[in-house]
Amino acid sequence: MKVFQVISILSVLGMCSALPFQRSHHRNVTGVVGPNPDEIGEFFEGDIRFTDNQQIAPLTGILDQYWRWENAVIPYVIAADFTASHRSIIQGAMTDIMASTCIRFVPRSTERDYVTIQNADSGCWSYIGRIRNAQILNLSIWGGCVSRGVATHELIHAIGFFHAQGDVNRDKYVKIHWENITPGRESNFEVYTNDYVTDYGEGYDYGSIMHYGPYAFTKNWYPTIEAIQPNSESMGQRNAMSQKDINKINKMYNC
């Protein structure tokens, strides 16, 4: 029986090593197999939600001053069902952002507009920018969303940023493998226009914490995004903000 168990385990390991996402020439996030938790949701681009009056159309969104947080201050509330450890992780992500930018996260007192961080079983997601009144930023414990990197990613959505691979110049830097994308999720890989977004002169950023990983929305465990130009950065990393991430936040808020 023990011999059979050993053979079975070795067989499974052999099958895993043969899967496409294990191939060395496919750059993936260190220590992560497959997509990030924020790349598997059912919302726009996986983890973005919009209000009824916040539509994907020219002259709305990241370039529109209406969605900025006043004086770069973001009041927040963290739901009571997060443990002390979870709260520490989320607040650590806030500390990372505050350490490098002029954004300030403050516990809400009486502010009308604020972010309420919740733990619903609906994955990782956020609204883009300040939408007025209470707005939810969801970090599902069950969905693996409570990590410092994923929390940072979602907080930057709330600050006002979309995903990095939607950059208007994207096709000069990455190849989208449409044949590997889960049917019905192709719209998650659309390119924005200069009327809608800007990189604030920072240029394309493979290493952005806001960039999809190579296997985002894959249907077959083959890459959906491949870097065209040589680079030393891991697409889809959820470790820390890149310098360009930091620069863009500071430029957006005139720090």
XYZ file of C-alpha atoms in Angstrom, residues 73-236:
164
model
C -6.932 62.076 1.966
C -8.846 58.778 1.971
C -10.946 58.041 5.061
C -11.521 54.330 5.646
C -13.329 51.774 7.777
C -12.198 48.149 8.125
C -15.001 45.654 8.799
C -15.071 43.967 12.191
C -14.884 40.431 10.800
C -11.211 40.852 9.856
C -8.838 39.483 12.470
C -6.113 41.601 14.043
C -3.629 39.902 11.714
C -5.724 40.744 8.655
C -6.117 44.342 9.779
C -2.349 44.596 10.212
C -1.800 43.385 6.629
C -4.313 45.855 5.189
C -2.934 48.755 7.209
C 0.566 47.700 6.180
C -0.454 48.173 2.541
C -1.739 51.643 3.425
C 1.540 52.421 5.189
C 3.512 51.370 2.103
C 1.515 53.746 -0.089
C 1.751 56.619 2.399
C 5.506 56.141 2.795
C 6.128 56.889 -0.896
C 3.297 59.217 -1.889
C 1.256 62.113 -0.538
C -1.826 59.888 -0.180
C -3.061 59.748 3.407
C -5.351 57.021 4.720
C -7.154 58.088 7.876
C -9.729 56.251 10.010
C -13.136 57.668 9.191
C -14.827 59.935 11.709
C -17.710 61.851 10.113
C -16.538 62.157 6.498
C -19.231 61.643 3.873
C -16.929 59.997 1.325
C -14.904 57.023 2.522
C -13.752 53.496 1.695
C -15.240 50.632 3.664
C -13.067 47.523 3.430
C -15.181 44.379 3.591
C -14.769 40.616 3.558
C -17.630 39.393 1.358
C -17.132 36.122 -0.514
C -17.037 37.916 -3.864
C -13.278 38.067 -4.390
C -10.934 41.054 -4.603
C -12.377 44.252 -6.068
C -12.657 48.007 -5.810
C -14.221 51.037 -7.445
C -11.988 53.462 -9.339
C -11.264 56.705 -7.490
C -13.700 58.518 -5.192
C -17.271 57.708 -6.168
C -18.943 59.675 -3.326
C -20.463 58.407 -0.075
C -19.450 55.011 1.283
C -17.712 52.832 -1.301
C -16.779 49.203 -0.846
C -13.321 47.759 -1.367
C -13.618 43.997 -0.982
C -10.807 41.739 0.236
C -12.188 38.244 0.610
C -10.286 36.212 3.168
C -11.603 33.026 1.593
C -10.538 34.297 -1.852
C -6.910 34.850 -0.817
C -7.200 38.625 -1.156
C -5.764 39.600 2.222
C -2.113 39.911 1.323
C -0.086 43.096 1.431
C 0.383 43.126 -2.340
C -3.227 42.446 -3.317
C -4.458 44.973 -0.747
C -2.058 47.544 -2.226
C -3.338 46.736 -5.732
C -6.970 47.287 -4.735
C -6.181 50.454 -2.766
C -4.480 51.905 -5.857
C -7.679 51.240 -7.811
C -9.504 53.240 -5.150
C -6.915 56.006 -5.518
C -7.850 56.255 -9.201
C -5.847 53.834 -11.352
C -6.752 51.089 -13.801
C -4.561 48.147 -14.810
C -1.167 48.808 -16.363
C -1.597 46.503 -19.372
C -4.485 48.674 -20.619
C -1.946 51.384 -21.520
C -2.524 52.973 -24.922
C 0.951 51.808 -26.054
C 0.474 48.306 -24.693
C 0.869 46.467 -27.983
C 4.449 47.712 -28.347
C 5.376 45.929 -25.123
C 3.214 42.841 -24.723
C 1.554 40.328 -26.990
C -1.951 39.240 -26.044
C -2.585 35.569 -26.756
C -6.272 35.827 -27.503
C -6.458 32.109 -28.251
C -5.661 31.320 -24.599
C -8.197 33.676 -22.987
C -11.299 32.229 -21.348
C -14.254 32.820 -23.700
C -16.253 35.853 -22.663
C -13.317 37.507 -20.885
C -11.659 39.044 -23.940
C -12.907 42.514 -22.994
C -10.622 42.399 -19.946
C -7.707 42.917 -22.330
C -8.927 46.029 -24.125
C -6.620 49.025 -24.602
C -7.641 52.398 -23.172
C -7.408 55.653 -25.136
C -5.525 58.874 -24.429
C -8.902 60.502 -23.798
C -9.416 58.163 -20.883
C -6.103 57.362 -19.205
C -2.541 58.611 -19.003
C 0.761 57.174 -17.830
C 1.846 60.662 -16.736
C 4.940 60.379 -18.930
C 6.300 57.380 -17.042
C 6.160 54.903 -19.914
C 5.133 51.258 -19.933
C 5.733 49.379 -16.704
C 6.110 45.591 -16.783
C 6.832 45.612 -13.054
C 3.776 47.610 -11.991
C 1.779 46.149 -9.114
C -1.210 47.032 -11.320
C -0.112 44.801 -14.248
C -1.773 41.476 -15.047
C 0.365 38.386 -14.709
C 1.076 36.093 -17.694
C -1.803 33.748 -16.884
C -4.635 36.187 -16.200
C -7.941 34.664 -17.380
C -6.242 31.741 -19.077
C -8.493 28.929 -20.253
C -5.763 26.347 -20.727
C -2.848 27.330 -18.435
C -0.943 28.788 -21.356
C 0.001 32.500 -21.071
C -2.455 35.186 -22.081
C 0.181 37.951 -21.942
C 3.782 37.731 -23.129
C 6.459 40.403 -22.860
C 7.783 41.529 -26.249
C 10.766 43.526 -25.080
C 13.537 42.109 -22.867
C 13.037 43.060 -19.226
C 14.094 41.967 -15.763
C 10.718 42.563 -14.113
C 8.058 39.991 -13.280
C 4.727 40.847 -14.852
C 1.963 40.482 -12.319
